[in-house]
mmCIF file of C-alpha atoms in Angstrom:
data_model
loop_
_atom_site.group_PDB
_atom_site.id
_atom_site.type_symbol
_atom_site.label_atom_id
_atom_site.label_comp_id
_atom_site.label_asym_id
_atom_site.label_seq_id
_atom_site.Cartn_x
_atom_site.Cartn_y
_atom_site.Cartn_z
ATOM 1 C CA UNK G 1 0.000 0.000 0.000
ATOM 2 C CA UNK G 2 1.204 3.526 -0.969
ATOM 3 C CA UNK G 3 -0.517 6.249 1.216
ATOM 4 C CA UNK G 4 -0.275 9.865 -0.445
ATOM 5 C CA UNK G 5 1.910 11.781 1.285
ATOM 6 C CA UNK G 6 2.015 15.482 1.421
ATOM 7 C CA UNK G 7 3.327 18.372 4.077
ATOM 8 C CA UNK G 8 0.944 19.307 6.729
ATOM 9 C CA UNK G 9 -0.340 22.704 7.980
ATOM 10 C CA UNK G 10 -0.714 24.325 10.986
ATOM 11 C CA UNK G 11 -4.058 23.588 11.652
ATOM 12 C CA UNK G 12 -3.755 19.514 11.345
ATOM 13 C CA UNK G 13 -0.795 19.656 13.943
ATOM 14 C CA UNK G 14 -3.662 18.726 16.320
ATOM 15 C CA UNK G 15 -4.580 15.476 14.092
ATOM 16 C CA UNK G 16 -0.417 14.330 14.138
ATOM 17 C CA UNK G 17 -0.530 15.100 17.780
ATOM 18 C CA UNK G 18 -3.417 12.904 18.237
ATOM 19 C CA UNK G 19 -1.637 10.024 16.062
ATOM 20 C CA UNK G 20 1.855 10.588 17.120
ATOM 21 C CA UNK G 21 0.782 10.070 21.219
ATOM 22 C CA UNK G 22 -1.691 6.548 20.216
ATOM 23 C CA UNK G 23 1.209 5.419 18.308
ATOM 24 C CA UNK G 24 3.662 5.928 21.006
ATOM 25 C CA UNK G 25 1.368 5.055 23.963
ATOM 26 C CA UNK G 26 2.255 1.587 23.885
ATOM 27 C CA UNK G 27 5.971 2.669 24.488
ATOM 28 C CA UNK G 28 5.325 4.261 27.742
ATOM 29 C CA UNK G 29 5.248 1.179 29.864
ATOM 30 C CA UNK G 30 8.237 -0.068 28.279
ATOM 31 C CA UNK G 31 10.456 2.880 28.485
ATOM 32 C CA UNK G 32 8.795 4.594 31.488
ATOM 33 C CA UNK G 33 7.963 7.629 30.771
ATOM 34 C CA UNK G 34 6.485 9.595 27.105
ATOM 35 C CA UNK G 35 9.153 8.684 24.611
ATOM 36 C CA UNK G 36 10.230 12.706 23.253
ATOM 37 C CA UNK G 37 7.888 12.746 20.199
ATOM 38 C CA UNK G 38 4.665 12.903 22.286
ATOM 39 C CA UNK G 39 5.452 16.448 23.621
ATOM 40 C CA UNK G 40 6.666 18.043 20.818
ATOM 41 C CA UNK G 41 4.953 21.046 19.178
ATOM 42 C CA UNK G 42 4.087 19.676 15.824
ATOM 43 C CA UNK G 43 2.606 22.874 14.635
ATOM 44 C CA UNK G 44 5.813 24.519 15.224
ATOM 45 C CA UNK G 45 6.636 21.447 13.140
ATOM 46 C CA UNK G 46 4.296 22.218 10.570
ATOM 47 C CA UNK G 47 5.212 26.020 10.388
ATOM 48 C CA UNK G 48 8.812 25.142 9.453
ATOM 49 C CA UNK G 49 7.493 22.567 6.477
ATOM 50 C CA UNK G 50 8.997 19.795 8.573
ATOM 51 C CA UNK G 51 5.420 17.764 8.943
ATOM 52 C CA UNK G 52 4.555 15.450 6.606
ATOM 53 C CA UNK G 53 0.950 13.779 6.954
ATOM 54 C CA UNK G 54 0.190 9.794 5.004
ATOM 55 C CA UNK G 55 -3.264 9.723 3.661
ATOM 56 C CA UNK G 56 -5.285 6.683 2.908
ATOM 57 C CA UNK G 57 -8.691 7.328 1.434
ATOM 58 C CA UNK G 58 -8.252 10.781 2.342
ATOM 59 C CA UNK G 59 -8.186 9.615 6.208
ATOM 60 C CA UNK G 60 -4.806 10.928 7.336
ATOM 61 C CA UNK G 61 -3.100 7.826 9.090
ATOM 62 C CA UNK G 62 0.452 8.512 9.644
ATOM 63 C CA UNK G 63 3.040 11.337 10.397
ATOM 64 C CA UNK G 64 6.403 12.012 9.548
ATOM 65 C CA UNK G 65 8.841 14.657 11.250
ATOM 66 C CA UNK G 66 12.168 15.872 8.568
ATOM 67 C CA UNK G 67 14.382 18.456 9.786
ATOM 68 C CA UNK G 68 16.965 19.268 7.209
ATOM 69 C CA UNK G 69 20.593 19.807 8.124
ATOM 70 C CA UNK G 70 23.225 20.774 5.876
ATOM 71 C CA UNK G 71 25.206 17.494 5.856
ATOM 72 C CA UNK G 72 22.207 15.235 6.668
ATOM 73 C CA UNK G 73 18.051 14.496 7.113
ATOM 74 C CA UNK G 74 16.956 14.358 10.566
ATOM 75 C CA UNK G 75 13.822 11.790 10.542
ATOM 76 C CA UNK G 76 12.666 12.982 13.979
ATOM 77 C CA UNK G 77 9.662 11.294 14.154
ATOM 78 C CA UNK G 78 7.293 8.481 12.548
ATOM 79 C CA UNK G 79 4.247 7.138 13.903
ATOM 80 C CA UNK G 80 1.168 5.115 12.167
ATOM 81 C CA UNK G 81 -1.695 4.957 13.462
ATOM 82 C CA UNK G 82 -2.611 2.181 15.720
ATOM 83 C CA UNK G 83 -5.603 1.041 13.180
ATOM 84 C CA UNK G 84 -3.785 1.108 10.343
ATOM 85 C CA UNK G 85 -0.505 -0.519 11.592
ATOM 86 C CA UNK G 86 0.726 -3.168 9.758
ATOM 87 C CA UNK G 87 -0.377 -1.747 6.211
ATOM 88 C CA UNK G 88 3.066 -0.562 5.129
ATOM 89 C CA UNK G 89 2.666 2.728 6.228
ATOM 90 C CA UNK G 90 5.797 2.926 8.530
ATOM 91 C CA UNK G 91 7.730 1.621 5.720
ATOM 92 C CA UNK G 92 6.260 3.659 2.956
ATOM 93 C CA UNK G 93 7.280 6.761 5.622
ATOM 94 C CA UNK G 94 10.474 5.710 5.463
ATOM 95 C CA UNK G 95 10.971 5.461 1.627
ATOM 96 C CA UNK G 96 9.685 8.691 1.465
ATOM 97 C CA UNK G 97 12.055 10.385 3.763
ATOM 98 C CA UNK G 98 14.851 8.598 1.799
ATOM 99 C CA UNK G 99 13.128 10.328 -1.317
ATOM 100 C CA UNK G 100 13.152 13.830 0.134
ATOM 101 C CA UNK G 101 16.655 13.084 1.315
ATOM 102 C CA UNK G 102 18.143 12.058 -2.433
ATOM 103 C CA UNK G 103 16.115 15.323 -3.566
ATOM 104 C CA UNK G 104 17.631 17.813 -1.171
ATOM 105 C CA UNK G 105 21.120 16.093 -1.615
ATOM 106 C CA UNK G 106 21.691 14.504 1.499
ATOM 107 C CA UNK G 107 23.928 12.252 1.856
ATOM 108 C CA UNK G 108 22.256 10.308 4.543
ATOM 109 C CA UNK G 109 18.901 10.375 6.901
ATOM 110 C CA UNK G 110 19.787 9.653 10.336
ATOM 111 C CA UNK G 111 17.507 9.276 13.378
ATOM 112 C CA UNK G 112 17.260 7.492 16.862
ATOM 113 C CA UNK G 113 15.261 5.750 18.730
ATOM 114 C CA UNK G 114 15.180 4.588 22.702
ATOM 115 C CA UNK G 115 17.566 2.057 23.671
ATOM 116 C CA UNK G 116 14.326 -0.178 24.587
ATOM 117 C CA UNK G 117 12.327 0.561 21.538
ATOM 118 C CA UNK G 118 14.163 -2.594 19.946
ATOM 119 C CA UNK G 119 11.223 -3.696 17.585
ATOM 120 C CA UNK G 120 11.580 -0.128 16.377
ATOM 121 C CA UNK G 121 15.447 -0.548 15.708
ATOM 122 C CA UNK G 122 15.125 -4.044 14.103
ATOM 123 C CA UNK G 123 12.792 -2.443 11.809
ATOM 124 C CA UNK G 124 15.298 0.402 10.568
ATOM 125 C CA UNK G 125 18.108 -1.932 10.555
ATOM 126 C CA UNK G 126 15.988 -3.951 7.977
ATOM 127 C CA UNK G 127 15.367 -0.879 5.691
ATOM 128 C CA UNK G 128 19.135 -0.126 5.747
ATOM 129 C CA UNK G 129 20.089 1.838 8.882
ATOM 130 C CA UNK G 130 23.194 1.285 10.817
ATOM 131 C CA UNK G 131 23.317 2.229 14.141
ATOM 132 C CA UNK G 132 26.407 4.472 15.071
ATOM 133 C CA UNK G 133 26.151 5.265 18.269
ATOM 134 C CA UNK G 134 24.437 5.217 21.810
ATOM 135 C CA UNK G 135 24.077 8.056 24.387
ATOM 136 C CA UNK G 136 22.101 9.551 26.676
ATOM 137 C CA UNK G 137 20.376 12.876 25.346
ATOM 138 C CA UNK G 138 17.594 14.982 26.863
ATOM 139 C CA UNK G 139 17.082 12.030 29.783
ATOM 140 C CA UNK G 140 16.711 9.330 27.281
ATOM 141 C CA UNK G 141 19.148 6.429 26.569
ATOM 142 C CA UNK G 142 19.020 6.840 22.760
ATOM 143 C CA UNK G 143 20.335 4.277 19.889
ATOM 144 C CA UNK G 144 21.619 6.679 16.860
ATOM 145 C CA UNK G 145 21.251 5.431 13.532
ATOM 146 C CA UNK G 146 21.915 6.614 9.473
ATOM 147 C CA UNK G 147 21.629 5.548 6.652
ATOM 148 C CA UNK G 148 23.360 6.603 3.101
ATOM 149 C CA UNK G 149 21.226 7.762 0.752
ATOM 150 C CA UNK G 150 21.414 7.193 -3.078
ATOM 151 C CA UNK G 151 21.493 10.862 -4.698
ATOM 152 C CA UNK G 152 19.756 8.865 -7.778
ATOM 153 C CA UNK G 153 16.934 7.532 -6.006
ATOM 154 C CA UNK G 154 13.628 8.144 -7.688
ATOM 155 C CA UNK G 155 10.007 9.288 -6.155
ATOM 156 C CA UNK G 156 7.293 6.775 -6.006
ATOM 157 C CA UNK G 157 5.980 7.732 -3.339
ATOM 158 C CA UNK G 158 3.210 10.738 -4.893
ATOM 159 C CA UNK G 159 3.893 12.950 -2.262
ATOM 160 C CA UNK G 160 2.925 16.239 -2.597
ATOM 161 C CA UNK G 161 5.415 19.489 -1.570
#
């Protein structure tokens, strides 16, 4: 499945909120406390261009958080949500910020993850990130990864910009 994929505005921060904290709900338990993305200010998000919203049927059903940096894309967050997990969502997501990566010229996407979120690594790992490093940051024990990015990779993802 290939949601459409297109930036967010301000006013559907609220709807990315709402996905972003279901999706990493289940996490809380585990880690033991919010994991980072369920604070942040996604329409602050959205005002910079950095949200990205995945559509099926017009529903919106995922979110996607790209902060460019001059030597790399920052994938800062990606949630699905929970009723439409295990779709390909989460994977199309990820394609999609390797897409906007090869088009901007960066070399590489990197992101992390909590140490205990090890589903979440395994699941990068298998689309071609390599973890580089561990540390703790903002009072989480976070696993670092990246992954090089093709500068000839082609869109299929029909996202709009």
């Amino acid at each position: 499945m290939i949601p459409h994929i297109r930036r967010a505005t301000s006013p559907e921060a609220a709807v990315a909120t709402a996905i972003t904290r279901a999706a990493y709900l289940p996490w809380v338990p585990i880690i033991g406390r919010e994991p980072a993305p369920m604070s942040a200010d996604l329409a602050e998000s959205a005002d910079a261009g950095a949200l990205w919203i995945a559509e099926d049927g017009g529903e919106a059903v995922g979110v996607l958080v790209l902060v460019p940096h001059p030597d790399h894309l920052l994938l800062q967050s990606v949630a699905v949500a929970p009723d439409a997990q295990g779709r390909g969502i989460g994977s199309a997501l990820l394609r999609f910020a390797d897409e906007q990566a090869a088009a901007a010229g960066s070399p590489e996407v990197r992101l992390y993850t909590h140490e205990r979120m090890t589903t979440n690594i395994r699941r990068y790992e298998r689309h071609g990130y390599r973890e580089t490093h561990r540390a703790q940051e903002d009072g989480f024990a976070r696993v670092f990864l990246t992954k090089r990015i093709d500068p000839q990779a082609k869109s299929a993802s029909g996202a709009d910009e």
